[in-house]
């Protein structure tokens, strides 16, 4: 199975809607959360002389998270994050984007962890419920369950119930995975 098909399958299994599919990228959303997956060939390193060209090429204006899928994802994701910092400093353009590195050799596990992090970091955008949760470990007040789902985990090789709980008072965010 091709890499892009594995990524599409994983995103669909986690409840994302696939919006756009290109040869080297995918755009998907989960409620108001918008993500882009950028698949980089092993012999390619991106280089932008004008940093605003990076924003246009990667279509970073309308997404919350960018997944960099490569054989050396940490080098490329650090380069993208550094460029985002320069854009903020040089052009006074604020892009609220989190960049996640996905190693192509550990695609399923890294992608699962990356999706979990995105849902936790952008719980307001991904929110699909608003239920009473467990007590806050910090202040003792009840937390609010902002996200709930069930999926098959490649890492744990079993079904997982996933919850993101938030205490609005002390801003504690808890991401729970319950194996079933």
N, C-alpha and C. Protein backbone atom coordinates (compact mmCIF):
# COMPACT_ATOMS: atom_id res chain seq x y z
N UNK A 1 0.84 -1.17 0.00
CA UNK A 1 0.00 0.00 0.00
C UNK A 1 0.89 1.25 0.00
N UNK A 2 0.53 2.21 -0.83
CA UNK A 2 1.31 3.45 -0.91
C UNK A 2 1.20 4.24 0.39
N UNK A 3 2.20 5.05 0.62
CA UNK A 3 2.28 5.85 1.86
C UNK A 3 1.08 6.78 1.98
N UNK A 4 0.74 7.43 0.90
CA UNK A 4 -0.37 8.39 0.95
C UNK A 4 -1.69 7.69 1.27
N UNK A 5 -1.86 6.46 0.78
CA UNK A 5 -3.08 5.71 1.09
C UNK A 5 -3.13 5.30 2.55
N UNK A 6 -1.98 4.95 3.14
CA UNK A 6 -1.93 4.63 4.57
C UNK A 6 -2.30 5.84 5.41
N UNK A 7 -1.81 7.00 5.00
CA UNK A 7 -2.10 8.23 5.75
C UNK A 7 -3.58 8.57 5.65
N UNK A 8 -4.13 8.47 4.46
CA UNK A 8 -5.56 8.74 4.27
C UNK A 8 -6.41 7.80 5.11
N UNK A 9 -6.04 6.52 5.12
CA UNK A 9 -6.79 5.53 5.90
C UNK A 9 -6.74 5.86 7.40
N UNK A 10 -5.55 6.23 7.89
CA UNK A 10 -5.42 6.56 9.32
C UNK A 10 -6.25 7.80 9.68
N UNK A 11 -6.21 8.81 8.85
CA UNK A 11 -6.99 10.02 9.13
C UNK A 11 -8.49 9.73 9.09
N UNK A 12 -8.92 8.94 8.13
CA UNK A 12 -10.35 8.60 8.06
C UNK A 12 -10.77 7.77 9.26
N UNK A 13 -9.92 6.85 9.71
CA UNK A 13 -10.23 6.04 10.88
C UNK A 13 -10.34 6.89 12.14
N UNK A 14 -9.68 8.02 12.17
CA UNK A 14 -9.72 8.91 13.33
C UNK A 14 -10.83 9.96 13.21
N UNK A 15 -11.63 9.91 12.15
CA UNK A 15 -12.78 10.80 12.03
C UNK A 15 -12.55 12.04 11.19
N UNK A 16 -11.39 12.18 10.59
CA UNK A 16 -11.11 13.33 9.74
C UNK A 16 -11.80 13.18 8.39
N UNK A 17 -12.17 14.30 7.81
CA UNK A 17 -12.67 14.33 6.43
C UNK A 17 -11.53 14.78 5.54
N UNK A 18 -11.25 14.03 4.51
CA UNK A 18 -10.19 14.38 3.57
C UNK A 18 -10.76 15.39 2.59
N UNK A 19 -10.14 16.56 2.52
CA UNK A 19 -10.62 17.64 1.65
C UNK A 19 -9.91 17.65 0.30
N UNK A 20 -8.56 17.61 0.33
CA UNK A 20 -7.77 17.73 -0.89
C UNK A 20 -6.66 16.67 -0.85
N UNK A 21 -6.48 16.00 -1.99
CA UNK A 21 -5.40 15.02 -2.11
C UNK A 21 -4.54 15.41 -3.31
N UNK A 22 -3.24 15.60 -3.07
CA UNK A 22 -2.26 15.83 -4.13
C UNK A 22 -1.26 14.68 -4.09
N UNK A 23 -0.30 14.70 -5.00
CA UNK A 23 0.72 13.64 -5.00
C UNK A 23 1.58 13.67 -3.75
N UNK A 24 1.83 14.87 -3.21
CA UNK A 24 2.74 15.00 -2.07
C UNK A 24 2.08 15.59 -0.82
N UNK A 25 0.76 15.73 -0.81
CA UNK A 25 0.12 16.33 0.35
C UNK A 25 -1.36 15.95 0.45
N UNK A 26 -1.86 16.13 1.65
CA UNK A 26 -3.27 15.88 1.95
C UNK A 26 -3.74 17.01 2.85
N UNK A 27 -4.95 17.48 2.64
CA UNK A 27 -5.59 18.42 3.57
C UNK A 27 -6.81 17.72 4.13
N UNK A 28 -6.94 17.81 5.46
CA UNK A 28 -8.05 17.14 6.13
C UNK A 28 -8.56 18.03 7.25
N UNK A 29 -9.80 17.77 7.68
CA UNK A 29 -10.31 18.52 8.83
C UNK A 29 -11.14 17.62 9.73
N UNK A 30 -11.16 18.02 10.98
CA UNK A 30 -11.95 17.37 12.02
C UNK A 30 -12.67 18.49 12.75
N UNK A 31 -13.96 18.62 12.48
CA UNK A 31 -14.75 19.75 12.95
C UNK A 31 -14.09 21.05 12.47
N UNK A 32 -13.57 21.90 13.35
CA UNK A 32 -12.92 23.15 12.93
C UNK A 32 -11.41 23.03 12.84
N UNK A 33 -10.87 21.87 13.17
CA UNK A 33 -9.43 21.63 13.13
C UNK A 33 -9.02 21.28 11.70
N UNK A 34 -8.07 22.05 11.15
CA UNK A 34 -7.61 21.83 9.78
C UNK A 34 -6.13 21.47 9.79
N UNK A 35 -5.80 20.37 9.12
CA UNK A 35 -4.41 19.91 9.09
C UNK A 35 -3.98 19.65 7.65
N UNK A 36 -2.67 19.65 7.47
CA UNK A 36 -2.09 19.33 6.18
C UNK A 36 -0.96 18.34 6.41
N UNK A 37 -0.90 17.32 5.59
CA UNK A 37 0.18 16.33 5.64
C UNK A 37 1.03 16.55 4.40
N UNK A 38 2.31 16.77 4.61
CA UNK A 38 3.26 17.04 3.52
C UNK A 38 4.24 15.87 3.45
N UNK A 39 4.20 15.12 2.37
CA UNK A 39 5.07 13.96 2.18
C UNK A 39 6.25 14.39 1.32
N UNK A 40 7.46 14.23 1.87
CA UNK A 40 8.66 14.72 1.21
C UNK A 40 9.49 13.54 0.72
N UNK A 41 9.83 13.51 -0.57
CA UNK A 41 10.69 12.43 -1.08
C UNK A 41 12.05 12.44 -0.38
N UNK A 42 12.69 11.27 -0.35
CA UNK A 42 13.94 11.13 0.40
C UNK A 42 15.08 11.97 -0.15
N UNK A 43 15.07 12.28 -1.43
CA UNK A 43 16.18 13.03 -2.03
C UNK A 43 15.91 14.53 -2.14
N UNK A 44 14.87 15.02 -1.48
CA UNK A 44 14.48 16.42 -1.62
C UNK A 44 14.61 17.14 -0.28
N UNK A 45 15.24 18.30 -0.31
CA UNK A 45 15.22 19.18 0.85
C UNK A 45 14.67 20.52 0.41
N UNK A 46 13.63 21.00 1.06
CA UNK A 46 13.02 22.26 0.63
C UNK A 46 13.94 23.44 0.90
N UNK A 47 13.92 24.39 0.01
CA UNK A 47 14.70 25.61 0.18
C UNK A 47 13.91 26.77 -0.39
N UNK A 48 13.65 27.75 0.45
CA UNK A 48 12.91 28.93 0.01
C UNK A 48 13.77 30.16 0.23
N UNK A 49 14.02 30.90 -0.85
CA UNK A 49 14.76 32.16 -0.69
C UNK A 49 13.84 33.25 -0.14
N UNK A 50 12.57 33.20 -0.51
CA UNK A 50 11.57 34.10 0.04
C UNK A 50 10.68 33.27 0.96
N UNK A 51 10.67 33.60 2.22
CA UNK A 51 9.93 32.79 3.19
C UNK A 51 8.43 32.82 2.97
N UNK A 52 7.92 33.89 2.39
CA UNK A 52 6.49 33.95 2.11
C UNK A 52 6.09 32.96 1.01
N UNK A 53 7.07 32.57 0.17
CA UNK A 53 6.80 31.52 -0.81
C UNK A 53 6.50 30.19 -0.12
N UNK A 54 7.15 29.93 1.01
CA UNK A 54 6.88 28.72 1.77
C UNK A 54 5.43 28.70 2.24
N UNK A 55 4.95 29.85 2.73
CA UNK A 55 3.58 29.94 3.20
C UNK A 55 2.61 29.65 2.06
N UNK A 56 2.90 30.18 0.87
CA UNK A 56 2.03 29.96 -0.28
C UNK A 56 2.10 28.52 -0.79
N UNK A 57 3.31 27.98 -0.92
CA UNK A 57 3.47 26.62 -1.44
C UNK A 57 2.85 25.57 -0.52
N UNK A 58 3.03 25.74 0.78
CA UNK A 58 2.49 24.77 1.73
C UNK A 58 1.07 25.12 2.18
N UNK A 59 0.53 26.23 1.68
CA UNK A 59 -0.83 26.68 2.00
C UNK A 59 -1.03 26.74 3.52
N UNK A 60 -0.16 27.48 4.19
CA UNK A 60 -0.16 27.53 5.65
C UNK A 60 -1.13 28.56 6.22
N UNK A 61 -1.76 29.35 5.39
CA UNK A 61 -2.64 30.41 5.88
C UNK A 61 -3.92 29.88 6.53
N UNK A 62 -4.38 28.72 6.11
CA UNK A 62 -5.69 28.25 6.58
C UNK A 62 -5.63 26.89 7.28
N UNK A 63 -4.49 26.57 7.92
CA UNK A 63 -4.41 25.31 8.65
C UNK A 63 -3.94 25.56 10.07
N UNK A 64 -4.19 24.58 10.94
CA UNK A 64 -3.74 24.64 12.33
C UNK A 64 -2.46 23.84 12.55
N UNK A 65 -2.28 22.76 11.77
CA UNK A 65 -1.14 21.87 12.00
C UNK A 65 -0.60 21.36 10.67
N UNK A 66 0.72 21.17 10.65
CA UNK A 66 1.41 20.62 9.49
C UNK A 66 2.16 19.37 9.93
N UNK A 67 1.87 18.25 9.27
CA UNK A 67 2.60 17.01 9.49
C UNK A 67 3.65 16.88 8.40
N UNK A 68 4.91 16.76 8.80
CA UNK A 68 6.02 16.58 7.85
C UNK A 68 6.38 15.10 7.86
N UNK A 69 6.10 14.40 6.75
CA UNK A 69 6.37 12.97 6.63
C UNK A 69 7.59 12.80 5.74
N UNK A 70 8.66 12.23 6.31
CA UNK A 70 9.91 12.11 5.58
C UNK A 70 10.80 11.08 6.24
N UNK A 71 11.91 10.77 5.57
CA UNK A 71 12.92 9.90 6.18
C UNK A 71 13.72 10.67 7.22
N UNK A 72 13.78 11.98 7.08
CA UNK A 72 14.45 12.84 8.06
C UNK A 72 13.51 14.00 8.45
N UNK A 73 12.43 13.66 9.13
CA UNK A 73 11.40 14.68 9.39
C UNK A 73 11.82 15.76 10.37
N UNK A 74 12.72 15.43 11.29
CA UNK A 74 13.06 16.41 12.32
C UNK A 74 13.88 17.56 11.74
N UNK A 75 14.75 17.27 10.80
CA UNK A 75 15.54 18.32 10.17
C UNK A 75 14.63 19.27 9.39
N UNK A 76 13.72 18.69 8.63
CA UNK A 76 12.82 19.50 7.79
C UNK A 76 11.81 20.26 8.65
N UNK A 77 11.26 19.61 9.67
CA UNK A 77 10.28 20.32 10.51
C UNK A 77 10.96 21.44 11.30
N UNK A 78 12.20 21.24 11.74
CA UNK A 78 12.93 22.34 12.40
C UNK A 78 13.16 23.50 11.45
N UNK A 79 13.46 23.19 10.19
CA UNK A 79 13.65 24.23 9.18
C UNK A 79 12.35 25.02 8.96
N UNK A 80 11.21 24.31 8.91
CA UNK A 80 9.93 24.98 8.71
C UNK A 80 9.59 25.85 9.93
N UNK A 81 9.80 25.32 11.14
CA UNK A 81 9.51 26.09 12.35
C UNK A 81 10.41 27.33 12.43
N UNK A 82 11.67 27.18 12.07
CA UNK A 82 12.60 28.31 12.04
C UNK A 82 12.12 29.37 11.04
N UNK A 83 11.66 28.93 9.88
CA UNK A 83 11.14 29.87 8.88
C UNK A 83 9.87 30.56 9.38
N UNK A 84 9.01 29.84 10.09
CA UNK A 84 7.81 30.46 10.65
C UNK A 84 8.18 31.53 11.67
N UNK A 85 9.21 31.27 12.44
CA UNK A 85 9.69 32.26 13.41
C UNK A 85 10.24 33.50 12.70
N UNK A 86 10.98 33.28 11.62
CA UNK A 86 11.50 34.41 10.85
C UNK A 86 10.38 35.22 10.20
N UNK A 87 9.36 34.53 9.72
CA UNK A 87 8.21 35.23 9.12
C UNK A 87 7.55 36.12 10.17
N UNK A 88 7.41 35.61 11.37
CA UNK A 88 6.81 36.39 12.45
C UNK A 88 7.67 37.62 12.75
N UNK A 89 8.97 37.46 12.75
CA UNK A 89 9.88 38.56 13.10
C UNK A 89 10.05 39.56 11.96
N UNK A 90 10.31 39.05 10.74
CA UNK A 90 10.61 39.93 9.62
C UNK A 90 9.37 40.59 9.01
N UNK A 91 8.30 39.83 8.88
CA UNK A 91 7.12 40.32 8.17
C UNK A 91 5.95 40.63 9.11
N UNK A 92 6.14 40.41 10.40
CA UNK A 92 5.09 40.63 11.39
C UNK A 92 3.81 39.88 11.03
N UNK A 93 3.99 38.66 10.57
CA UNK A 93 2.86 37.82 10.18
C UNK A 93 2.80 36.63 11.14
N UNK A 94 1.74 36.55 11.89
CA UNK A 94 1.57 35.50 12.89
C UNK A 94 0.79 34.33 12.30
N UNK A 95 1.44 33.18 12.24
CA UNK A 95 0.78 31.95 11.79
C UNK A 95 0.76 30.99 12.98
N UNK A 96 -0.42 30.71 13.49
CA UNK A 96 -0.56 29.82 14.65
C UNK A 96 -0.59 28.38 14.17
N UNK A 97 0.58 27.86 13.83
CA UNK A 97 0.70 26.51 13.26
C UNK A 97 1.65 25.69 14.12
N UNK A 98 1.25 24.48 14.41
CA UNK A 98 2.13 23.53 15.06
C UNK A 98 2.64 22.57 13.98
N UNK A 99 3.92 22.25 14.05
CA UNK A 99 4.55 21.36 13.06
C UNK A 99 4.92 20.06 13.76
N UNK A 100 4.53 18.94 13.16
CA UNK A 100 4.76 17.62 13.73
C UNK A 100 5.59 16.79 12.76
N UNK A 101 6.64 16.15 13.29
CA UNK A 101 7.54 15.33 12.48
C UNK A 101 7.08 13.88 12.53
N UNK A 102 6.91 13.29 11.34
CA UNK A 102 6.48 11.89 11.22
C UNK A 102 7.55 11.14 10.43
N UNK A 103 8.19 10.18 11.08
CA UNK A 103 9.22 9.39 10.41
C UNK A 103 8.53 8.35 9.54
N UNK A 104 8.96 8.27 8.29
CA UNK A 104 8.32 7.38 7.33
C UNK A 104 8.53 5.90 7.69
N UNK A 105 9.61 5.60 8.44
CA UNK A 105 9.88 4.23 8.83
C UNK A 105 8.97 3.77 9.97
N UNK A 106 8.43 4.72 10.73
CA UNK A 106 7.50 4.42 11.83
C UNK A 106 6.18 5.16 11.58
N UNK A 107 5.69 5.05 10.37
CA UNK A 107 4.57 5.88 9.92
C UNK A 107 3.33 5.74 10.80
N UNK A 108 2.85 4.52 11.02
CA UNK A 108 1.59 4.35 11.75
C UNK A 108 1.70 4.84 13.19
N UNK A 109 2.78 4.48 13.88
CA UNK A 109 2.93 4.87 15.28
C UNK A 109 3.12 6.38 15.42
N UNK A 110 4.00 6.95 14.61
CA UNK A 110 4.24 8.40 14.68
C UNK A 110 3.01 9.20 14.28
N UNK A 111 2.28 8.73 13.28
CA UNK A 111 1.08 9.43 12.84
C UNK A 111 0.01 9.38 13.93
N UNK A 112 -0.14 8.24 14.57
CA UNK A 112 -1.09 8.13 15.68
C UNK A 112 -0.73 9.09 16.81
N UNK A 113 0.55 9.12 17.18
CA UNK A 113 0.99 10.05 18.23
C UNK A 113 0.80 11.50 17.80
N UNK A 114 1.10 11.81 16.54
CA UNK A 114 0.93 13.17 16.04
C UNK A 114 -0.53 13.61 16.05
N UNK A 115 -1.42 12.73 15.64
CA UNK A 115 -2.85 13.06 15.66
C UNK A 115 -3.32 13.27 17.10
N UNK A 116 -2.84 12.43 18.02
CA UNK A 116 -3.20 12.61 19.43
C UNK A 116 -2.73 13.98 19.94
N UNK A 117 -1.52 14.38 19.58
CA UNK A 117 -1.00 15.68 20.00
C UNK A 117 -1.80 16.84 19.39
N UNK A 118 -2.15 16.72 18.12
CA UNK A 118 -2.93 17.78 17.46
C UNK A 118 -4.28 17.94 18.14
N UNK A 119 -4.94 16.84 18.41
CA UNK A 119 -6.26 16.91 19.05
C UNK A 119 -6.13 17.51 20.45
N UNK A 120 -5.06 17.17 21.16
CA UNK A 120 -4.86 17.73 22.49
C UNK A 120 -4.52 19.21 22.44
N UNK A 121 -3.64 19.62 21.52
CA UNK A 121 -3.25 21.02 21.43
C UNK A 121 -4.36 21.92 20.91
N UNK A 122 -5.19 21.40 20.02
CA UNK A 122 -6.28 22.18 19.44
C UNK A 122 -7.63 21.58 19.84
N UNK A 123 -7.82 21.37 21.13
CA UNK A 123 -9.03 20.70 21.60
C UNK A 123 -10.28 21.53 21.34
N UNK A 124 -10.17 22.85 21.33
CA UNK A 124 -11.35 23.67 21.04
C UNK A 124 -11.82 23.48 19.60
N UNK A 125 -10.88 23.42 18.67
CA UNK A 125 -11.22 23.24 17.26
C UNK A 125 -11.74 21.83 16.99
N UNK A 126 -11.19 20.83 17.69
CA UNK A 126 -11.57 19.43 17.46
C UNK A 126 -12.77 19.01 18.28
N UNK A 127 -13.24 19.86 19.17
CA UNK A 127 -14.28 19.50 20.13
C UNK A 127 -15.52 18.92 19.46
N UNK A 128 -15.98 17.78 20.01
CA UNK A 128 -17.21 17.18 19.50
C UNK A 128 -18.22 16.89 20.61
N UNK A 129 -17.85 17.12 21.87
CA UNK A 129 -18.77 16.96 23.00
C UNK A 129 -18.45 18.01 24.06
N UNK A 130 -19.35 18.14 25.02
CA UNK A 130 -19.09 18.97 26.20
C UNK A 130 -19.78 18.29 27.37
N UNK A 131 -19.09 17.33 27.97
CA UNK A 131 -19.64 16.54 29.06
C UNK A 131 -18.83 16.75 30.33
N UNK A 132 -19.42 16.38 31.45
CA UNK A 132 -18.72 16.47 32.73
C UNK A 132 -17.71 15.33 32.80
N UNK A 133 -16.47 15.66 33.16
CA UNK A 133 -15.42 14.66 33.24
C UNK A 133 -15.00 14.40 34.67
N UNK A 134 -13.79 13.90 34.83
CA UNK A 134 -13.26 13.60 36.16
C UNK A 134 -12.82 14.90 36.85
N UNK A 135 -12.36 14.78 38.07
CA UNK A 135 -11.96 15.97 38.80
C UNK A 135 -10.56 16.41 38.38
N UNK A 136 -10.34 17.69 38.42
CA UNK A 136 -9.05 18.28 38.05
C UNK A 136 -8.00 17.91 39.09
N UNK A 137 -6.84 17.43 38.66
CA UNK A 137 -5.80 17.08 39.62
C UNK A 137 -5.18 18.30 40.30
N UNK A 138 -5.41 19.47 39.73
CA UNK A 138 -4.82 20.69 40.28
C UNK A 138 -5.73 21.39 41.29
N UNK A 139 -6.99 21.64 40.89
CA UNK A 139 -7.88 22.42 41.76
C UNK A 139 -9.03 21.60 42.34
N UNK A 140 -9.30 20.41 41.84
CA UNK A 140 -10.35 19.56 42.38
C UNK A 140 -11.73 19.79 41.81
N UNK A 141 -11.89 20.78 40.93
CA UNK A 141 -13.19 21.01 40.29
C UNK A 141 -13.39 20.02 39.14
N UNK A 142 -14.64 19.80 38.74
CA UNK A 142 -14.88 18.88 37.62
C UNK A 142 -14.31 19.44 36.31
N UNK A 143 -13.71 18.57 35.54
CA UNK A 143 -13.19 18.95 34.22
C UNK A 143 -14.28 18.72 33.18
N UNK A 144 -14.11 19.30 32.01
CA UNK A 144 -15.05 19.14 30.91
C UNK A 144 -14.41 18.27 29.83
N UNK A 145 -15.13 17.23 29.40
CA UNK A 145 -14.66 16.40 28.29
C UNK A 145 -14.98 17.17 27.01
N UNK A 146 -13.93 17.56 26.29
CA UNK A 146 -14.09 18.35 25.06
C UNK A 146 -14.05 17.49 23.80
N UNK A 147 -13.40 16.33 23.89
CA UNK A 147 -13.28 15.46 22.71
C UNK A 147 -13.36 14.02 23.17
N UNK A 148 -14.10 13.22 22.40
CA UNK A 148 -14.24 11.81 22.70
C UNK A 148 -14.31 11.04 21.39
N UNK A 149 -13.56 9.94 21.31
CA UNK A 149 -13.64 9.09 20.12
C UNK A 149 -13.17 7.69 20.45
N UNK A 150 -13.37 6.79 19.53
CA UNK A 150 -12.94 5.40 19.66
C UNK A 150 -12.28 5.03 18.34
N UNK A 151 -11.10 4.45 18.41
CA UNK A 151 -10.38 4.06 17.20
C UNK A 151 -9.52 2.84 17.48
N UNK A 152 -9.08 2.19 16.39
CA UNK A 152 -8.17 1.05 16.52
C UNK A 152 -6.74 1.57 16.50
N UNK A 153 -6.00 1.29 17.58
CA UNK A 153 -4.64 1.78 17.71
C UNK A 153 -3.65 0.80 17.10
N UNK A 154 -2.81 1.29 16.19
CA UNK A 154 -1.73 0.47 15.62
C UNK A 154 -0.63 0.24 16.66
N UNK A 155 -0.42 1.21 17.51
CA UNK A 155 0.62 1.10 18.54
C UNK A 155 0.26 0.02 19.57
N UNK A 156 -0.98 0.06 20.08
CA UNK A 156 -1.38 -0.86 21.14
C UNK A 156 -2.06 -2.12 20.61
N UNK A 157 -2.37 -2.14 19.33
CA UNK A 157 -3.01 -3.28 18.66
C UNK A 157 -4.33 -3.69 19.34
N UNK A 158 -5.10 -2.69 19.70
CA UNK A 158 -6.41 -2.90 20.30
C UNK A 158 -7.24 -1.63 20.12
N UNK A 159 -8.51 -1.71 20.45
CA UNK A 159 -9.38 -0.54 20.38
C UNK A 159 -9.09 0.38 21.55
N UNK A 160 -9.18 1.68 21.28
CA UNK A 160 -8.85 2.70 22.28
C UNK A 160 -10.00 3.70 22.36
N UNK A 161 -10.41 4.00 23.60
CA UNK A 161 -11.33 5.11 23.84
C UNK A 161 -10.47 6.32 24.20
N UNK A 162 -10.68 7.40 23.48
CA UNK A 162 -9.85 8.59 23.63
C UNK A 162 -10.69 9.74 24.18
N UNK A 163 -10.16 10.45 25.18
CA UNK A 163 -10.84 11.59 25.77
C UNK A 163 -9.85 12.73 25.97
N UNK A 164 -10.30 13.94 25.70
CA UNK A 164 -9.53 15.13 26.06
C UNK A 164 -10.39 15.90 27.06
N UNK A 165 -9.85 16.02 28.29
CA UNK A 165 -10.55 16.73 29.35
C UNK A 165 -9.82 18.03 29.65
N UNK A 166 -10.59 19.08 29.95
CA UNK A 166 -10.01 20.40 30.18
C UNK A 166 -10.62 21.01 31.43
N UNK A 167 -9.76 21.60 32.25
CA UNK A 167 -10.22 22.40 33.37
C UNK A 167 -10.10 23.86 32.94
N UNK A 168 -11.22 24.51 32.77
CA UNK A 168 -11.21 25.89 32.30
C UNK A 168 -10.64 26.85 33.35
N UNK A 169 -10.71 26.46 34.61
CA UNK A 169 -10.22 27.35 35.66
C UNK A 169 -8.69 27.41 35.68
N UNK A 170 -8.04 26.24 35.70
CA UNK A 170 -6.57 26.25 35.78
C UNK A 170 -5.89 25.87 34.47
N UNK A 171 -6.65 25.69 33.40
CA UNK A 171 -6.10 25.43 32.06
C UNK A 171 -5.33 24.11 31.97
N UNK A 172 -5.70 23.14 32.79
CA UNK A 172 -5.09 21.80 32.70
C UNK A 172 -5.80 21.05 31.58
N UNK A 173 -4.99 20.43 30.69
CA UNK A 173 -5.52 19.64 29.59
C UNK A 173 -5.04 18.21 29.78
N UNK A 174 -5.96 17.27 29.80
CA UNK A 174 -5.64 15.86 30.01
C UNK A 174 -6.08 15.07 28.79
N UNK A 175 -5.16 14.29 28.25
CA UNK A 175 -5.47 13.43 27.10
C UNK A 175 -5.41 12.00 27.59
N UNK A 176 -6.56 11.33 27.62
CA UNK A 176 -6.64 9.97 28.15
C UNK A 176 -6.88 8.98 27.02
N UNK A 177 -6.14 7.89 27.06
CA UNK A 177 -6.35 6.75 26.18
C UNK A 177 -6.69 5.56 27.06
N UNK A 178 -7.87 4.99 26.87
CA UNK A 178 -8.29 3.85 27.66
C UNK A 178 -8.36 2.65 26.71
N UNK A 179 -7.52 1.67 26.96
CA UNK A 179 -7.48 0.48 26.11
C UNK A 179 -8.65 -0.42 26.46
N UNK A 180 -9.30 -0.95 25.42
CA UNK A 180 -10.45 -1.83 25.68
C UNK A 180 -10.32 -3.14 24.93
